[in-house]
Amino acid sequence: MPLGYTFALIKPSACRKNHVGPILAMINQAGFRISAIRSTKLTKQEAETFYEMHRGKEFYDSLCEFMSSGPIIALLLEKDNAIEDFRKLIGNTNPDMAEEGTIRKMFAESLQKNAVHGSDSVENMKREADFFFNQRERY
Ligand code: IDP
Ligand code: MG
């Protein structure tokens, strides 16, 4: 896969509050092309695997419980410099520290329920994309 991709999730809290449409619009307006998209729901065990790099941290169990609490939207997004640019678009992990106009500033409910996930490296992007999408689902 070329380097101009990132993987993203719209988290259960943002789906529950009907923020999917506005968040997708912001993603498109920022110049990302949707390569793959799916509505799905993780089991607790799948959430534990997806977030395995955080295993052992005090927020890990609660995070996996939350991430498996309802439907999510999985996204493979294409853009030059996608990983870095998407992290800028979503803002700081903690919405209290996120800049005005970022997705997390606008839609996060809390540090845990911070609306979206975005890959932090090419290696994690590939792992996360493969976790959700087979090749026939990517255009
Ligand atoms: P990121 O999503 O900005 O990459 P990470 O540090 O990778 O942030 O953490 C993954 C997710 O775990 C965050 O998006 C957030 O939902 C949750 N999280 C991170 N740190 C905390 C914390 O201190 N308390 C509760 N939840 C946290
Ligand atoms: Mg992260």
mmCIF file with all atom_site columns, C-alpha atoms and ligand atoms in Angstrom:
data_model
loop_
_atom_site.group_PDB
_atom_site.id
_atom_site.type_symbol
_atom_site.label_atom_id
_atom_site.label_alt_id
_atom_site.label_comp_id
_atom_site.label_asym_id
_atom_site.label_entity_id
_atom_site.label_seq_id
_atom_site.pdbx_PDB_ins_code
_atom_site.Cartn_x
_atom_site.Cartn_y
_atom_site.Cartn_z
_atom_site.occupancy
_atom_site.B_iso_or_equiv
_atom_site.pdbx_formal_charge
_atom_site.auth_seq_id
_atom_site.auth_comp_id
_atom_site.auth_asym_id
_atom_site.auth_atom_id
_atom_site.pdbx_PDB_model_num
ATOM   1   C  CA  . MET A 1 1   ? 0.000   0.000  0.000  1.00 0.00 ? 1   MET A CA  1
ATOM   2   C  CA  . PRO A 1 2   ? 1.357   3.485  -0.810 1.00 0.00 ? 2   PRO A CA  1
ATOM   3   C  CA  . LEU A 1 3   ? 2.133   5.775  2.096  1.00 0.00 ? 3   LEU A CA  1
ATOM   4   C  CA  . GLY A 1 4   ? -0.721  8.228  1.435  1.00 0.00 ? 4   GLY A CA  1
ATOM   5   C  CA  . TYR A 1 5   ? -3.263  6.415  3.573  1.00 0.00 ? 5   TYR A CA  1
ATOM   6   C  CA  . THR A 1 6   ? -4.471  6.531  7.136  1.00 0.00 ? 6   THR A CA  1
ATOM   7   C  CA  . PHE A 1 7   ? -6.924  4.404  9.066  1.00 0.00 ? 7   PHE A CA  1
ATOM   8   C  CA  . ALA A 1 8   ? -9.662  6.022  11.140 1.00 0.00 ? 8   ALA A CA  1
ATOM   9   C  CA  . LEU A 1 9   ? -12.590 5.070  13.350 1.00 0.00 ? 9   LEU A CA  1
ATOM   10  C  CA  . ILE A 1 10  ? -15.628 7.066  14.373 1.00 0.00 ? 10  ILE A CA  1
ATOM   11  C  CA  . LYS A 1 11  ? -16.083 5.854  17.951 1.00 0.00 ? 11  LYS A CA  1
ATOM   12  C  CA  . PRO A 1 12  ? -19.358 4.540  19.481 1.00 0.00 ? 12  PRO A CA  1
ATOM   13  C  CA  . SER A 1 13  ? -20.126 7.773  21.365 1.00 0.00 ? 13  SER A CA  1
ATOM   14  C  CA  . ALA A 1 14  ? -19.986 9.889  18.177 1.00 0.00 ? 14  ALA A CA  1
ATOM   15  C  CA  . CYS A 1 15  ? -22.112 7.328  16.287 1.00 0.00 ? 15  CYS A CA  1
ATOM   16  C  CA  . ARG A 1 16  ? -24.690 7.333  19.100 1.00 0.00 ? 16  ARG A CA  1
ATOM   17  C  CA  . LYS A 1 17  ? -24.944 11.126 18.956 1.00 0.00 ? 17  LYS A CA  1
ATOM   18  C  CA  . ASN A 1 18  ? -25.472 11.172 15.144 1.00 0.00 ? 18  ASN A CA  1
ATOM   19  C  CA  . HIS A 1 19  ? -22.147 12.899 14.494 1.00 0.00 ? 19  HIS A CA  1
ATOM   20  C  CA  . VAL A 1 20  ? -21.183 10.515 11.657 1.00 0.00 ? 20  VAL A CA  1
ATOM   21  C  CA  . GLY A 1 21  ? -22.385 12.799 8.854  1.00 0.00 ? 21  GLY A CA  1
ATOM   22  C  CA  . PRO A 1 22  ? -20.714 16.004 10.113 1.00 0.00 ? 22  PRO A CA  1
ATOM   23  C  CA  . ILE A 1 23  ? -17.446 14.145 10.848 1.00 0.00 ? 23  ILE A CA  1
ATOM   24  C  CA  . LEU A 1 24  ? -17.370 12.541 7.377  1.00 0.00 ? 24  LEU A CA  1
ATOM   25  C  CA  . ALA A 1 25  ? -18.048 15.962 5.834  1.00 0.00 ? 25  ALA A CA  1
ATOM   26  C  CA  . MET A 1 26  ? -15.090 17.470 7.711  1.00 0.00 ? 26  MET A CA  1
ATOM   27  C  CA  . ILE A 1 27  ? -12.879 14.572 6.583  1.00 0.00 ? 27  ILE A CA  1
ATOM   28  C  CA  . ASN A 1 28  ? -13.862 15.079 2.924  1.00 0.00 ? 28  ASN A CA  1
ATOM   29  C  CA  . GLN A 1 29  ? -13.554 18.873 3.184  1.00 0.00 ? 29  GLN A CA  1
ATOM   30  C  CA  . ALA A 1 30  ? -10.015 18.426 4.495  1.00 0.00 ? 30  ALA A CA  1
ATOM   31  C  CA  . GLY A 1 31  ? -9.133  16.617 1.278  1.00 0.00 ? 31  GLY A CA  1
ATOM   32  C  CA  . PHE A 1 32  ? -9.289  12.969 2.293  1.00 0.00 ? 32  PHE A CA  1
ATOM   33  C  CA  . ARG A 1 33  ? -10.765 10.463 -0.169 1.00 0.00 ? 33  ARG A CA  1
ATOM   34  C  CA  . ILE A 1 34  ? -12.670 7.544  1.349  1.00 0.00 ? 34  ILE A CA  1
ATOM   35  C  CA  . SER A 1 35  ? -10.992 4.365  0.068  1.00 0.00 ? 35  SER A CA  1
ATOM   36  C  CA  . ALA A 1 36  ? -12.985 1.978  2.286  1.00 0.00 ? 36  ALA A CA  1
ATOM   37  C  CA  . ILE A 1 37  ? -15.817 2.435  4.781  1.00 0.00 ? 37  ILE A CA  1
ATOM   38  C  CA  . ARG A 1 38  ? -17.871 0.119  6.961  1.00 0.00 ? 38  ARG A CA  1
ATOM   39  C  CA  . SER A 1 39  ? -20.278 0.303  9.864  1.00 0.00 ? 39  SER A CA  1
ATOM   40  C  CA  . THR A 1 40  ? -19.480 -2.497 12.308 1.00 0.00 ? 40  THR A CA  1
ATOM   41  C  CA  . LYS A 1 41  ? -19.363 -3.369 16.000 1.00 0.00 ? 41  LYS A CA  1
ATOM   42  C  CA  . LEU A 1 42  ? -16.346 -4.794 17.825 1.00 0.00 ? 42  LEU A CA  1
ATOM   43  C  CA  . THR A 1 43  ? -16.491 -7.530 20.421 1.00 0.00 ? 43  THR A CA  1
ATOM   44  C  CA  . LYS A 1 44  ? -14.601 -6.761 23.639 1.00 0.00 ? 44  LYS A CA  1
ATOM   45  C  CA  . GLN A 1 45  ? -11.932 -9.223 22.543 1.00 0.00 ? 45  GLN A CA  1
ATOM   46  C  CA  . GLU A 1 46  ? -11.566 -7.522 19.140 1.00 0.00 ? 46  GLU A CA  1
ATOM   47  C  CA  . ALA A 1 47  ? -11.247 -4.129 20.844 1.00 0.00 ? 47  ALA A CA  1
ATOM   48  C  CA  . GLU A 1 48  ? -8.525  -5.602 23.100 1.00 0.00 ? 48  GLU A CA  1
ATOM   49  C  CA  . THR A 1 49  ? -6.610  -6.784 20.015 1.00 0.00 ? 49  THR A CA  1
ATOM   50  C  CA  . PHE A 1 50  ? -7.059  -3.477 18.169 1.00 0.00 ? 50  PHE A CA  1
ATOM   51  C  CA  . TYR A 1 51  ? -5.691  -1.536 21.181 1.00 0.00 ? 51  TYR A CA  1
ATOM   52  C  CA  . GLU A 1 52  ? -3.130  -4.144 22.250 1.00 0.00 ? 52  GLU A CA  1
ATOM   53  C  CA  . MET A 1 53  ? -0.320  -1.542 22.347 1.00 0.00 ? 53  MET A CA  1
ATOM   54  C  CA  . HIS A 1 54  ? -2.116  -0.027 25.349 1.00 0.00 ? 54  HIS A CA  1
ATOM   55  C  CA  . ARG A 1 55  ? -2.485  -3.338 27.237 1.00 0.00 ? 55  ARG A CA  1
ATOM   56  C  CA  . GLY A 1 56  ? -1.489  -2.821 30.878 1.00 0.00 ? 56  GLY A CA  1
ATOM   57  C  CA  . LYS A 1 57  ? -2.360  0.894  31.042 1.00 0.00 ? 57  LYS A CA  1
ATOM   58  C  CA  . GLU A 1 58  ? -4.968  1.889  33.643 1.00 0.00 ? 58  GLU A CA  1
ATOM   59  C  CA  . PHE A 1 59  ? -7.445  3.051  30.968 1.00 0.00 ? 59  PHE A CA  1
ATOM   60  C  CA  . TYR A 1 60  ? -7.118  -0.103 28.804 1.00 0.00 ? 60  TYR A CA  1
ATOM   61  C  CA  . ASP A 1 61  ? -10.029 -2.180 30.123 1.00 0.00 ? 61  ASP A CA  1
ATOM   62  C  CA  . SER A 1 62  ? -12.430 0.754  30.240 1.00 0.00 ? 62  SER A CA  1
ATOM   63  C  CA  . LEU A 1 63  ? -11.336 1.828  26.725 1.00 0.00 ? 63  LEU A CA  1
ATOM   64  C  CA  . CYS A 1 64  ? -12.001 -1.664 25.309 1.00 0.00 ? 64  CYS A CA  1
ATOM   65  C  CA  . GLU A 1 65  ? -15.361 -1.833 27.107 1.00 0.00 ? 65  GLU A CA  1
ATOM   66  C  CA  . PHE A 1 66  ? -16.303 1.534  25.571 1.00 0.00 ? 66  PHE A CA  1
ATOM   67  C  CA  . MET A 1 67  ? -15.015 0.706  22.079 1.00 0.00 ? 67  MET A CA  1
ATOM   68  C  CA  . SER A 1 68  ? -17.166 -2.444 22.022 1.00 0.00 ? 68  SER A CA  1
ATOM   69  C  CA  . SER A 1 69  ? -20.262 -0.695 23.451 1.00 0.00 ? 69  SER A CA  1
ATOM   70  C  CA  . GLY A 1 70  ? -21.906 0.105  20.097 1.00 0.00 ? 70  GLY A CA  1
ATOM   71  C  CA  . PRO A 1 71  ? -21.491 0.507  16.353 1.00 0.00 ? 71  PRO A CA  1
ATOM   72  C  CA  . ILE A 1 72  ? -18.441 2.271  14.936 1.00 0.00 ? 72  ILE A CA  1
ATOM   73  C  CA  . ILE A 1 73  ? -17.493 3.487  11.453 1.00 0.00 ? 73  ILE A CA  1
ATOM   74  C  CA  . ALA A 1 74  ? -14.185 2.139  10.087 1.00 0.00 ? 74  ALA A CA  1
ATOM   75  C  CA  . LEU A 1 75  ? -12.445 4.200  7.394  1.00 0.00 ? 75  LEU A CA  1
ATOM   76  C  CA  . LEU A 1 76  ? -9.447  3.874  5.122  1.00 0.00 ? 76  LEU A CA  1
ATOM   77  C  CA  . LEU A 1 77  ? -8.583  7.389  3.954  1.00 0.00 ? 77  LEU A CA  1
ATOM   78  C  CA  . GLU A 1 78  ? -6.315  8.523  1.120  1.00 0.00 ? 78  GLU A CA  1
ATOM   79  C  CA  . LYS A 1 79  ? -4.428  11.810 0.960  1.00 0.00 ? 79  LYS A CA  1
ATOM   80  C  CA  . ASP A 1 80  ? -0.827  12.966 0.633  1.00 0.00 ? 80  ASP A CA  1
ATOM   81  C  CA  . ASN A 1 81  ? 0.714   12.971 4.105  1.00 0.00 ? 81  ASN A CA  1
ATOM   82  C  CA  . ALA A 1 82  ? -2.471  11.315 5.351  1.00 0.00 ? 82  ALA A CA  1
ATOM   83  C  CA  . ILE A 1 83  ? -1.304  10.095 8.762  1.00 0.00 ? 83  ILE A CA  1
ATOM   84  C  CA  . GLU A 1 84  ? 0.114   13.415 9.938  1.00 0.00 ? 84  GLU A CA  1
ATOM   85  C  CA  . ASP A 1 85  ? -2.618  15.544 8.335  1.00 0.00 ? 85  ASP A CA  1
ATOM   86  C  CA  . PHE A 1 86  ? -5.387  13.430 9.860  1.00 0.00 ? 86  PHE A CA  1
ATOM   87  C  CA  . ARG A 1 87  ? -3.836  13.680 13.332 1.00 0.00 ? 87  ARG A CA  1
ATOM   88  C  CA  . LYS A 1 88  ? -3.871  17.482 12.854 1.00 0.00 ? 88  LYS A CA  1
ATOM   89  C  CA  . LEU A 1 89  ? -7.502  17.406 11.730 1.00 0.00 ? 89  LEU A CA  1
ATOM   90  C  CA  . ILE A 1 90  ? -8.635  15.422 14.793 1.00 0.00 ? 90  ILE A CA  1
ATOM   91  C  CA  . GLY A 1 91  ? -6.553  17.339 17.360 1.00 0.00 ? 91  GLY A CA  1
ATOM   92  C  CA  . ASN A 1 92  ? -5.128  16.386 20.739 1.00 0.00 ? 92  ASN A CA  1
ATOM   93  C  CA  . THR A 1 93  ? -6.175  13.102 22.394 1.00 0.00 ? 93  THR A CA  1
ATOM   94  C  CA  . ASN A 1 94  ? -7.557  15.173 25.277 1.00 0.00 ? 94  ASN A CA  1
ATOM   95  C  CA  . PRO A 1 95  ? -10.353 17.382 23.878 1.00 0.00 ? 95  PRO A CA  1
ATOM   96  C  CA  . ASP A 1 96  ? -9.612  20.029 26.518 1.00 0.00 ? 96  ASP A CA  1
ATOM   97  C  CA  . MET A 1 97  ? -6.220  20.465 24.823 1.00 0.00 ? 97  MET A CA  1
ATOM   98  C  CA  . ALA A 1 98  ? -7.449  20.124 21.212 1.00 0.00 ? 98  ALA A CA  1
ATOM   99  C  CA  . GLU A 1 99  ? -7.337  23.226 19.013 1.00 0.00 ? 99  GLU A CA  1
ATOM   100 C  CA  . GLU A 1 100 ? -10.503 25.037 17.907 1.00 0.00 ? 100 GLU A CA  1
ATOM   101 C  CA  . GLY A 1 101 ? -11.926 23.602 14.694 1.00 0.00 ? 101 GLY A CA  1
ATOM   102 C  CA  . THR A 1 102 ? -10.536 20.100 15.213 1.00 0.00 ? 102 THR A CA  1
ATOM   103 C  CA  . ILE A 1 103 ? -12.878 17.102 15.147 1.00 0.00 ? 103 ILE A CA  1
ATOM   104 C  CA  . ARG A 1 104 ? -12.137 16.194 18.756 1.00 0.00 ? 104 ARG A CA  1
ATOM   105 C  CA  . LYS A 1 105 ? -12.660 19.762 19.951 1.00 0.00 ? 105 LYS A CA  1
ATOM   106 C  CA  . MET A 1 106 ? -16.048 19.802 18.212 1.00 0.00 ? 106 MET A CA  1
ATOM   107 C  CA  . PHE A 1 107 ? -17.347 16.283 18.908 1.00 0.00 ? 107 PHE A CA  1
ATOM   108 C  CA  . ALA A 1 108 ? -15.491 14.701 21.861 1.00 0.00 ? 108 ALA A CA  1
ATOM   109 C  CA  . GLU A 1 109 ? -17.392 14.074 25.094 1.00 0.00 ? 109 GLU A CA  1
ATOM   110 C  CA  . SER A 1 110 ? -14.321 13.224 27.191 1.00 0.00 ? 110 SER A CA  1
ATOM   111 C  CA  . LEU A 1 111 ? -10.721 11.994 26.977 1.00 0.00 ? 111 LEU A CA  1
ATOM   112 C  CA  . GLN A 1 112 ? -11.991 8.455  26.435 1.00 0.00 ? 112 GLN A CA  1
ATOM   113 C  CA  . LYS A 1 113 ? -15.020 9.336  24.294 1.00 0.00 ? 113 LYS A CA  1
ATOM   114 C  CA  . ASN A 1 114 ? -12.950 11.558 21.991 1.00 0.00 ? 114 ASN A CA  1
ATOM   115 C  CA  . ALA A 1 115 ? -15.020 10.902 18.842 1.00 0.00 ? 115 ALA A CA  1
ATOM   116 C  CA  . VAL A 1 116 ? -12.363 9.465  16.514 1.00 0.00 ? 116 VAL A CA  1
ATOM   117 C  CA  . HIS A 1 117 ? -9.275  7.315  16.193 1.00 0.00 ? 117 HIS A CA  1
ATOM   118 C  CA  . GLY A 1 118 ? -6.442  8.021  13.744 1.00 0.00 ? 118 GLY A CA  1
ATOM   119 C  CA  . SER A 1 119 ? -3.349  5.925  12.996 1.00 0.00 ? 119 SER A CA  1
ATOM   120 C  CA  . ASP A 1 120 ? -0.069  7.236  14.422 1.00 0.00 ? 120 ASP A CA  1
ATOM   121 C  CA  . SER A 1 121 ? 2.398   5.492  12.052 1.00 0.00 ? 121 SER A CA  1
ATOM   122 C  CA  . VAL A 1 122 ? 2.562   3.675  8.723  1.00 0.00 ? 122 VAL A CA  1
ATOM   123 C  CA  . GLU A 1 123 ? 3.108   0.378  10.532 1.00 0.00 ? 123 GLU A CA  1
ATOM   124 C  CA  . ASN A 1 124 ? 0.011   0.829  12.719 1.00 0.00 ? 124 ASN A CA  1
ATOM   125 C  CA  . MET A 1 125 ? -2.032  2.116  9.752  1.00 0.00 ? 125 MET A CA  1
ATOM   126 C  CA  . LYS A 1 126 ? -1.308  -1.110 7.842  1.00 0.00 ? 126 LYS A CA  1
ATOM   127 C  CA  . ARG A 1 127 ? -2.126  -3.285 10.836 1.00 0.00 ? 127 ARG A CA  1
ATOM   128 C  CA  . GLU A 1 128 ? -5.352  -1.386 11.569 1.00 0.00 ? 128 GLU A CA  1
ATOM   129 C  CA  . ALA A 1 129 ? -6.485  -1.335 7.908  1.00 0.00 ? 129 ALA A CA  1
ATOM   130 C  CA  . ASP A 1 130 ? -5.870  -5.096 7.620  1.00 0.00 ? 130 ASP A CA  1
ATOM   131 C  CA  . PHE A 1 131 ? -7.812  -5.625 10.855 1.00 0.00 ? 131 PHE A CA  1
ATOM   132 C  CA  . PHE A 1 132 ? -10.977 -4.204 9.234  1.00 0.00 ? 132 PHE A CA  1
ATOM   133 C  CA  . PHE A 1 133 ? -10.724 -4.383 5.431  1.00 0.00 ? 133 PHE A CA  1
ATOM   134 C  CA  . ASN A 1 134 ? -9.790  -7.016 2.863  1.00 0.00 ? 134 ASN A CA  1
ATOM   135 C  CA  . GLN A 1 135 ? -8.379  -5.927 -0.511 1.00 0.00 ? 135 GLN A CA  1
ATOM   136 C  CA  . ARG A 1 136 ? -11.737 -6.191 -2.314 1.00 0.00 ? 136 ARG A CA  1
ATOM   137 C  CA  . GLU A 1 137 ? -13.228 -3.591 0.026  1.00 0.00 ? 137 GLU A CA  1
ATOM   138 C  CA  . ARG A 1 138 ? -10.594 -0.949 -0.853 1.00 0.00 ? 138 ARG A CA  1
ATOM   139 C  CA  . TYR A 1 139 ? -11.072 1.254  -3.901 1.00 0.00 ? 139 TYR A CA  1
HETATM 140 P  P1  . IDP B 2 .   ? -4.755  8.735  20.338 1.00 0.00 ? 1   IDP B P1  1
HETATM 141 O  O1  . IDP B 2 .   ? -6.134  8.146  20.112 1.00 0.00 ? 1   IDP B O1  1
HETATM 142 O  O2  . IDP B 2 .   ? -4.757  10.228 20.255 1.00 0.00 ? 1   IDP B O2  1
HETATM 143 O  O3  . IDP B 2 .   ? -3.696  8.101  19.462 1.00 0.00 ? 1   IDP B O3  1
HETATM 144 P  P2  . IDP B 2 .   ? -3.720  7.115  22.516 1.00 0.00 ? 1   IDP B P2  1
HETATM 145 O  O4  . IDP B 2 .   ? -2.738  7.587  23.544 1.00 0.00 ? 1   IDP B O4  1
HETATM 146 O  O5  . IDP B 2 .   ? -3.231  6.180  21.459 1.00 0.00 ? 1   IDP B O5  1
HETATM 147 O  O6  . IDP B 2 .   ? -4.380  8.415  21.859 1.00 0.00 ? 1   IDP B O6  1
HETATM 148 O  O7  . IDP B 2 .   ? -4.909  6.450  23.312 1.00 0.00 ? 1   IDP B O7  1
HETATM 149 C  C1  . IDP B 2 .   ? -5.877  5.681  22.642 1.00 0.00 ? 1   IDP B C1  1
HETATM 150 C  C2  . IDP B 2 .   ? -7.248  6.058  23.164 1.00 0.00 ? 1   IDP B C2  1
HETATM 151 O  O8  . IDP B 2 .   ? -7.342  5.680  24.531 1.00 0.00 ? 1   IDP B O8  1
HETATM 152 C  C3  . IDP B 2 .   ? -7.567  7.547  23.144 1.00 0.00 ? 1   IDP B C3  1
HETATM 153 O  O9  . IDP B 2 .   ? -8.038  8.006  21.897 1.00 0.00 ? 1   IDP B O9  1
HETATM 154 C  C4  . IDP B 2 .   ? -8.626  7.652  24.225 1.00 0.00 ? 1   IDP B C4  1
HETATM 155 O  O10 . IDP B 2 .   ? -9.904  7.197  23.735 1.00 0.00 ? 1   IDP B O10 1
HETATM 156 C  C5  . IDP B 2 .   ? -8.133  6.636  25.242 1.00 0.00 ? 1   IDP B C5  1
HETATM 157 N  N1  . IDP B 2 .   ? -7.268  7.233  26.278 1.00 0.00 ? 1   IDP B N1  1
HETATM 158 C  C6  . IDP B 2 .   ? -5.967  7.625  26.158 1.00 0.00 ? 1   IDP B C6  1
HETATM 159 N  N2  . IDP B 2 .   ? -5.487  8.094  27.318 1.00 0.00 ? 1   IDP B N2  1
HETATM 160 C  C7  . IDP B 2 .   ? -6.495  7.996  28.219 1.00 0.00 ? 1   IDP B C7  1
HETATM 161 C  C8  . IDP B 2 .   ? -6.610  8.326  29.613 1.00 0.00 ? 1   IDP B C8  1
HETATM 162 O  O11 . IDP B 2 .   ? -5.674  8.800  30.265 1.00 0.00 ? 1   IDP B O11 1
HETATM 163 N  N3  . IDP B 2 .   ? -7.837  8.074  30.189 1.00 0.00 ? 1   IDP B N3  1
HETATM 164 C  C9  . IDP B 2 .   ? -8.891  7.529  29.490 1.00 0.00 ? 1   IDP B C9  1
HETATM 165 N  N4  . IDP B 2 .   ? -8.808  7.201  28.191 1.00 0.00 ? 1   IDP B N4  1
HETATM 166 C  C10 . IDP B 2 .   ? -7.634  7.438  27.550 1.00 0.00 ? 1   IDP B C10 1
HETATM 167 MG MG  . MG  B 3 .   ? -3.007  6.164  19.384 1.00 0.00 ? 2   MG  B MG  1
#
